[in-house]
mmCIF file of C-alpha atoms in Angstrom:
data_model
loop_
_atom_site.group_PDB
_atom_site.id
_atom_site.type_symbol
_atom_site.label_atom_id
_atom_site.label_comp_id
_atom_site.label_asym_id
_atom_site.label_seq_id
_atom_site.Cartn_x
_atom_site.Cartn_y
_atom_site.Cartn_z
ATOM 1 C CA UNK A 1 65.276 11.671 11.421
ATOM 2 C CA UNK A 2 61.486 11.859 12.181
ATOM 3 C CA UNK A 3 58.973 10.347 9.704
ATOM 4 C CA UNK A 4 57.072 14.207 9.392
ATOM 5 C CA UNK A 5 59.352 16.835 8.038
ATOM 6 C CA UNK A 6 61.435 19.231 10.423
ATOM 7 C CA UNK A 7 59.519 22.746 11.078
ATOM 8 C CA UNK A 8 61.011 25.959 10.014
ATOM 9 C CA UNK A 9 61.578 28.252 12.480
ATOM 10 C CA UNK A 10 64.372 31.025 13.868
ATOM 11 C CA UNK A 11 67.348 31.386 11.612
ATOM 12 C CA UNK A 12 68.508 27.774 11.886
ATOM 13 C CA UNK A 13 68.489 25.525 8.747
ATOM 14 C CA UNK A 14 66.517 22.424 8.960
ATOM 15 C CA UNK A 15 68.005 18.735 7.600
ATOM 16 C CA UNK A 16 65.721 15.979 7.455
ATOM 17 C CA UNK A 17 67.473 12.494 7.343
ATOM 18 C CA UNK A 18 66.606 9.016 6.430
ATOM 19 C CA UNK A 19 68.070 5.980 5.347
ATOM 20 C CA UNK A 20 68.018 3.653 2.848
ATOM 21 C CA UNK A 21 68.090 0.612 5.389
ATOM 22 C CA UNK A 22 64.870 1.827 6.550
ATOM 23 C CA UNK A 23 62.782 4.326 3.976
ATOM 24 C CA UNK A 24 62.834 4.544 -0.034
ATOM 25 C CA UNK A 25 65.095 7.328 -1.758
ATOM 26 C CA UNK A 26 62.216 7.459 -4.202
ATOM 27 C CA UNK A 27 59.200 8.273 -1.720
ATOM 28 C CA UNK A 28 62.086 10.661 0.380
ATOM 29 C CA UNK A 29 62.758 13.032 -2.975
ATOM 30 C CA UNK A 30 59.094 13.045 -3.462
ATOM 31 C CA UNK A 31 59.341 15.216 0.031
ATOM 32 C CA UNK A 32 62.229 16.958 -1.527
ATOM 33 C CA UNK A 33 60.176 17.869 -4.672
ATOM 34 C CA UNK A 34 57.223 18.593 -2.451
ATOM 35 C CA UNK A 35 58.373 21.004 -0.371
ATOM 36 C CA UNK A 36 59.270 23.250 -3.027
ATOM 37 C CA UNK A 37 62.169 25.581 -4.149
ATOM 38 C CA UNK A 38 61.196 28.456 -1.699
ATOM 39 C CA UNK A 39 62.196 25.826 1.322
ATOM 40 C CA UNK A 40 65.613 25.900 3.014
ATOM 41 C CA UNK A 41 65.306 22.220 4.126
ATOM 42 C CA UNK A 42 68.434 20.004 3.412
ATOM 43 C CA UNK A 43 67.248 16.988 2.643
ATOM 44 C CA UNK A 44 69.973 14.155 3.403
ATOM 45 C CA UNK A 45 70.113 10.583 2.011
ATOM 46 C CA UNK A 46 71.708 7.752 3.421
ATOM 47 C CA UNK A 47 72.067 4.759 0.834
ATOM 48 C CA UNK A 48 71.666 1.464 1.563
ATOM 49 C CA UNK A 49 74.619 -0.041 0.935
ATOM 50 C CA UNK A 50 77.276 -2.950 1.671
ATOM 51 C CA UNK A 51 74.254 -4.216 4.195
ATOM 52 C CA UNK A 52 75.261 -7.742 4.396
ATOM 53 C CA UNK A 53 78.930 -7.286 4.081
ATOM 54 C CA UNK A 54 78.163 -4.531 6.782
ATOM 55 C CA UNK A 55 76.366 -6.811 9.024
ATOM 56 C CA UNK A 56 78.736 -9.219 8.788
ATOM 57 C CA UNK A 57 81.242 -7.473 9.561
ATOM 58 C CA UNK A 58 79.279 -6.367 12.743
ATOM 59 C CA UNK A 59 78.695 -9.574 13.581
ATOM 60 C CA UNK A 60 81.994 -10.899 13.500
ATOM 61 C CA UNK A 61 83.821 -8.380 15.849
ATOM 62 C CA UNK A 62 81.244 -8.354 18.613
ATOM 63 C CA UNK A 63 81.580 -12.344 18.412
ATOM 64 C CA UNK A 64 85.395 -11.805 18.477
ATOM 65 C CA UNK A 65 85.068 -9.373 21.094
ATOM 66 C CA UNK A 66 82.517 -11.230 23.731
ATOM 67 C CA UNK A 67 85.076 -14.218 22.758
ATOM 68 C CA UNK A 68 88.086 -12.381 24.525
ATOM 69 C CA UNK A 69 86.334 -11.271 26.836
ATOM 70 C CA UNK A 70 85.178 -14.212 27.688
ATOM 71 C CA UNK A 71 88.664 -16.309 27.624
ATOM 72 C CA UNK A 72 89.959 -13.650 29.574
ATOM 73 C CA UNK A 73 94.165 -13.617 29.624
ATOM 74 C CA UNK A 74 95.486 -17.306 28.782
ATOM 75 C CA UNK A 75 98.867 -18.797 30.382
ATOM 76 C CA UNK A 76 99.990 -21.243 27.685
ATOM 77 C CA UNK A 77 101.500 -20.300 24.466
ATOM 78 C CA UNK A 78 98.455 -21.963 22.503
ATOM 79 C CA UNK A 79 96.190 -19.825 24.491
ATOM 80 C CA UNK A 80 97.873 -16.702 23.693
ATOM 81 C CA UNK A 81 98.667 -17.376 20.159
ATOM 82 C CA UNK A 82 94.533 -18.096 19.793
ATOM 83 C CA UNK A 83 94.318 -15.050 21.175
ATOM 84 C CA UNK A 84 96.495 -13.343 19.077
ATOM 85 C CA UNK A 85 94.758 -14.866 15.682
ATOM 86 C CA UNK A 86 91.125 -13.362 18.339
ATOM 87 C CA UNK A 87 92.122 -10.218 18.295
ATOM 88 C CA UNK A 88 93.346 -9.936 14.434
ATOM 89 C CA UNK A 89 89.458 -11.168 13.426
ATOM 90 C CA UNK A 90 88.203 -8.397 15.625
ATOM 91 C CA UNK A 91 91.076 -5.524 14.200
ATOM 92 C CA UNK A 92 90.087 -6.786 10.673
ATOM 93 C CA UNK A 93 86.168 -6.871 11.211
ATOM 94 C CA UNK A 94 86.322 -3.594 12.896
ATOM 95 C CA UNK A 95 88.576 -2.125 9.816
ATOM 96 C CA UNK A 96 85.957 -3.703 7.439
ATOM 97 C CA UNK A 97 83.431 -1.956 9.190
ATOM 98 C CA UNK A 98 84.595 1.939 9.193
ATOM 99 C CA UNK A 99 85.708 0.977 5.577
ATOM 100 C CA UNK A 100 81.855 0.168 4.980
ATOM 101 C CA UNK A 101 80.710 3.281 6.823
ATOM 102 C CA UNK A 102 83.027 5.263 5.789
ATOM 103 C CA UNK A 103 81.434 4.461 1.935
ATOM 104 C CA UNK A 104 77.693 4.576 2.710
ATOM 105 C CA UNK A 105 78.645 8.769 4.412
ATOM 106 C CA UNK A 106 80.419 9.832 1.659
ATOM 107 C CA UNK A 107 78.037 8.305 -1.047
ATOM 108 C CA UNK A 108 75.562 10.337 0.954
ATOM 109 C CA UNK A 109 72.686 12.501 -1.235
ATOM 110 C CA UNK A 110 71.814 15.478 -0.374
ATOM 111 C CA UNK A 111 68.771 17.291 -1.934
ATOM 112 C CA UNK A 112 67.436 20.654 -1.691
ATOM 113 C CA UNK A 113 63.579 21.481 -1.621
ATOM 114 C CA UNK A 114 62.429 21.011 -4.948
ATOM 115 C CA UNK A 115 64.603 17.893 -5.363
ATOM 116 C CA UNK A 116 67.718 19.541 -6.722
ATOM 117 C CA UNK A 117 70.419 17.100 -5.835
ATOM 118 C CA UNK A 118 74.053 18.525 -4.683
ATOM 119 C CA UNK A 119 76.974 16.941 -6.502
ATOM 120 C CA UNK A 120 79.836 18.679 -5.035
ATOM 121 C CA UNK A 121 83.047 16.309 -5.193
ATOM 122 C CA UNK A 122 82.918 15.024 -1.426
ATOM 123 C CA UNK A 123 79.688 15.275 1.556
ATOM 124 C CA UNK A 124 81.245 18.147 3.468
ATOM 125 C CA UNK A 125 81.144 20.028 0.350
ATOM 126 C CA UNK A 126 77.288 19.190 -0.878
ATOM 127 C CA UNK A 127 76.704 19.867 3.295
ATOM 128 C CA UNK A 128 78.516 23.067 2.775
ATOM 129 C CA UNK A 129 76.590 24.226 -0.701
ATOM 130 C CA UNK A 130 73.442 23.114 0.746
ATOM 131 C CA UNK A 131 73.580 25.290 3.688
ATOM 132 C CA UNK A 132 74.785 28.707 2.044
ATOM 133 C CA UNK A 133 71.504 28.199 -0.539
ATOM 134 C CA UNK A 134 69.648 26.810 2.547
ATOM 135 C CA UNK A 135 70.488 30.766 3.902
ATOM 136 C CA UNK A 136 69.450 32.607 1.040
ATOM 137 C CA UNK A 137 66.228 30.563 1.016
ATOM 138 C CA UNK A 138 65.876 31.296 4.864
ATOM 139 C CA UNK A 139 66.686 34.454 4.530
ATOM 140 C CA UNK A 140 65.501 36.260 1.094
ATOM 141 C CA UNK A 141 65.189 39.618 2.705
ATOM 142 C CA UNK A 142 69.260 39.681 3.778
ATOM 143 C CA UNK A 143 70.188 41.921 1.051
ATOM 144 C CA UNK A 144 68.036 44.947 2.044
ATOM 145 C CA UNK A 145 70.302 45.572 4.855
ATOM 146 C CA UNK A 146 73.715 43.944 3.462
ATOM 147 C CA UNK A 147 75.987 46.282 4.842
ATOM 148 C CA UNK A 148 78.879 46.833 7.473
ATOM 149 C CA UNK A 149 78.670 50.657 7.573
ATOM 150 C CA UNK A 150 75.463 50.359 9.731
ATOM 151 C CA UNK A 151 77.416 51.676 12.722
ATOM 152 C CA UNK A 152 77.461 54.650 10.842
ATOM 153 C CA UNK A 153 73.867 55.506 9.939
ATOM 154 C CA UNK A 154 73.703 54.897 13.483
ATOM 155 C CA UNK A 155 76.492 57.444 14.689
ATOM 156 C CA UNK A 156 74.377 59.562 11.869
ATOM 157 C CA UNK A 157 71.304 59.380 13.266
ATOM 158 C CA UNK A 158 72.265 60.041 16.648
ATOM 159 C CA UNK A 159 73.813 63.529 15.585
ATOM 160 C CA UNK A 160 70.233 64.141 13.918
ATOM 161 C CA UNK A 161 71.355 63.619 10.141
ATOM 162 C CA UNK A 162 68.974 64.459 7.563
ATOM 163 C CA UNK A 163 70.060 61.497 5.392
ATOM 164 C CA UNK A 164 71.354 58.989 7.883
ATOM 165 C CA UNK A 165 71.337 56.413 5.657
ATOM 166 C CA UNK A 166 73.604 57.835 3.128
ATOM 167 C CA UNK A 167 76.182 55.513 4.718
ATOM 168 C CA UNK A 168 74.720 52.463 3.281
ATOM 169 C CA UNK A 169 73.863 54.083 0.024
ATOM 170 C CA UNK A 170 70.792 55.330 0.893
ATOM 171 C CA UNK A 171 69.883 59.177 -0.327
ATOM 172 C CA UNK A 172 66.205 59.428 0.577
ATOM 173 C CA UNK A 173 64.625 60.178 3.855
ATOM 174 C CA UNK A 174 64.681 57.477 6.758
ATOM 175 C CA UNK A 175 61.583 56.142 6.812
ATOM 176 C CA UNK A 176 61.599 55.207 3.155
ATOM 177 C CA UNK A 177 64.339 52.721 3.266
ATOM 178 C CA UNK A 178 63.375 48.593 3.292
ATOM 179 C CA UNK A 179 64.329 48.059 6.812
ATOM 180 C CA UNK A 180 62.729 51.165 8.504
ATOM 181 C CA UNK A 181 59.567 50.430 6.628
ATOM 182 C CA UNK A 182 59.667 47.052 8.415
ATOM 183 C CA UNK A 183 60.596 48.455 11.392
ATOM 184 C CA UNK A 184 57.442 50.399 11.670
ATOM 185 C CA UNK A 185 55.293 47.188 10.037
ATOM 186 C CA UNK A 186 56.616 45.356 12.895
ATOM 187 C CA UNK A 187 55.631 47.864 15.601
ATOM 188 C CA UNK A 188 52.311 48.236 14.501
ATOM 189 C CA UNK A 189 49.842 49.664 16.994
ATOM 190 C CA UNK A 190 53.445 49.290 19.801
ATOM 191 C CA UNK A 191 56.165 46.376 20.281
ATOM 192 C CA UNK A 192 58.797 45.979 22.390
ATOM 193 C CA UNK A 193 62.479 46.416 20.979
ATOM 194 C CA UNK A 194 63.126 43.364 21.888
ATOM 195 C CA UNK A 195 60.233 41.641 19.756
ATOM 196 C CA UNK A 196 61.395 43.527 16.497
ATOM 197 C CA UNK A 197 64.711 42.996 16.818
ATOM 198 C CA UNK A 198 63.980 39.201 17.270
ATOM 199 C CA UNK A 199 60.940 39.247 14.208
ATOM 200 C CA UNK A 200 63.597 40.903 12.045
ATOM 201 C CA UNK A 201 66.763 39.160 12.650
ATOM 202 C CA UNK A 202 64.926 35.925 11.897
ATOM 203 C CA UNK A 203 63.490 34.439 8.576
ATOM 204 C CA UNK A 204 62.548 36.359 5.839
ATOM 205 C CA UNK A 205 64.782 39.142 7.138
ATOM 206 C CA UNK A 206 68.083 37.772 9.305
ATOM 207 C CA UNK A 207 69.230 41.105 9.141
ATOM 208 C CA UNK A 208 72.245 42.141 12.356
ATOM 209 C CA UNK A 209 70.900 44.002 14.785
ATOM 210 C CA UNK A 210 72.748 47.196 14.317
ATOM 211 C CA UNK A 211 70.601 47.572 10.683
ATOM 212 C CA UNK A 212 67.709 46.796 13.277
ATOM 213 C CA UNK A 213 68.752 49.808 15.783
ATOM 214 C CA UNK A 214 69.702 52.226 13.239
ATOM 215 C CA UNK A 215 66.222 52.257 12.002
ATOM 216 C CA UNK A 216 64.701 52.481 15.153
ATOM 217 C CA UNK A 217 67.055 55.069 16.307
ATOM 218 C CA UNK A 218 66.295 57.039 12.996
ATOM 219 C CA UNK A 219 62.677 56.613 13.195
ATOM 220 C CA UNK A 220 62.659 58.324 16.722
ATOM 221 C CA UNK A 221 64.689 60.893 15.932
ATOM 222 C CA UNK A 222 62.106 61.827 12.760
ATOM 223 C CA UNK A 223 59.357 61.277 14.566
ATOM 224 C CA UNK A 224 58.117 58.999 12.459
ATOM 225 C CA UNK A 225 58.154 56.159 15.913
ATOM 226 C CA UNK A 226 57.597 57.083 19.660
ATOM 227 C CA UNK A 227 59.855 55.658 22.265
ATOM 228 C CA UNK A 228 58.697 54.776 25.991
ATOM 229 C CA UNK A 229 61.610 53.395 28.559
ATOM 230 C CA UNK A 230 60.058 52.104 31.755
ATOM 231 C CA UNK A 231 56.653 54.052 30.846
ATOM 232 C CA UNK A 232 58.258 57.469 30.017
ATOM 233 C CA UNK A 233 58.412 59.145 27.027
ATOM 234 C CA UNK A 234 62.112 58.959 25.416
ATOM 235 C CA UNK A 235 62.798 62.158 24.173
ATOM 236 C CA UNK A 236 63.492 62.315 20.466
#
């Protein structure tokens, strides 16, 4: 709800929100449409609406409310029955006021970077439609390792298979498939597994860990990667 956009980090996707009680829809899409299509922020509107009816409705049952609190529990029947016609203002107020609520949420906007508006039927939905393209956005690389036979490759290259990745639908040699060429662009000059395995899991990549280890795994056994654990060599 800040006034500077939300940063995008990690594999969590960002939503910005303002009001329309306290900001302009017009200068908040301009943010939307600023940010561009690549970004994977969610960018929720709150209208401004039913703001007098809302605040009178407010109004009304905290004034019912601090006046039964104040009267306390009356003896006579007049007492009570003021009471009574007390505590009906307050139900109804407080009835008027989720109603009110309850139509500024689901009137709610939501906008993807760019300024694409969602117009699914109900805000759940547009919440829902926003974060699956929010995902793809966050994570563009996903597809390269899209796959739940990567236990395989990694039973594969355990036993030393000259195609390990054939279980993902991969017929060329290890190193030449998109994740183990990232692997070894993340390594670099050395890296701890943890480090990769935390650089690739997150945005562009969010690929699962076992893609991640597979490719390691298959590296060192080519000998395209060299291992250490606790400064010794781990034998290929």
């Amino acid at each position: 709800r800040d006034q500077t956009p939300p940063a995008v980090a990690g594999s969590d996707i960002p939503v910005w929100i303002h009001d329309g009680f306290s900001s302009s829809e017009k200068d908040f899409l301009d943010q939307a449409r600023l940010a561009g299509v690549d970004s994977p922020i969610l960018f929720v509107f709150i209208p401004r609406q039913h703001a007098d009816d809302l605040r009178r409705a407010i109004v009304e049952e905290e004034a019912a409310k601090q006046t039964l609190d104040a009267k306390g529990s009356p003896e006579s029947n007049e007492g009570k029955d003021a009471r009574r016609s007390m505590e009906s203002r307050r139900s109804n107020a407080s009835d008027e006021k989720k109603r009110f609520v309850a139509e500024i949420v689901e009137n709610t906007k939501v906008f993807q970077g760019g300024g694409s508006e969602l117009l699914e039927s109900s805000l759940v939905d547009r919440m829902k439609a926003g974060a699956d393209a929010a995902l793809v956005r966050l994570f563009p690389r996903f597809n390269e390792a899209d796959s739940s036979e990567w236990p395989k490759v990694i039973a594969r290259a355990k036993e030393g298979a000259e195609l390990p990745f054939e279980a993902v639908g991969h017929k060329d040699a290890a190193d030449k498939h998109p994740v183990s060429r990232e692997v070894m662009t993340t390594i670099g000059a050395g890296a701890a597994g943890t480090d990769i395995r935390k650089n690739l899991r997150g945005s562009p990549c969010g690929w699962p860990q076992d893609a991640i280890d597979a490719a390691i795994i298959a590296l060192h056994r080519s000998q395209h990667i060299s291992a250490k654990l606790n400064g010794m060599a781990v034998a290929g």
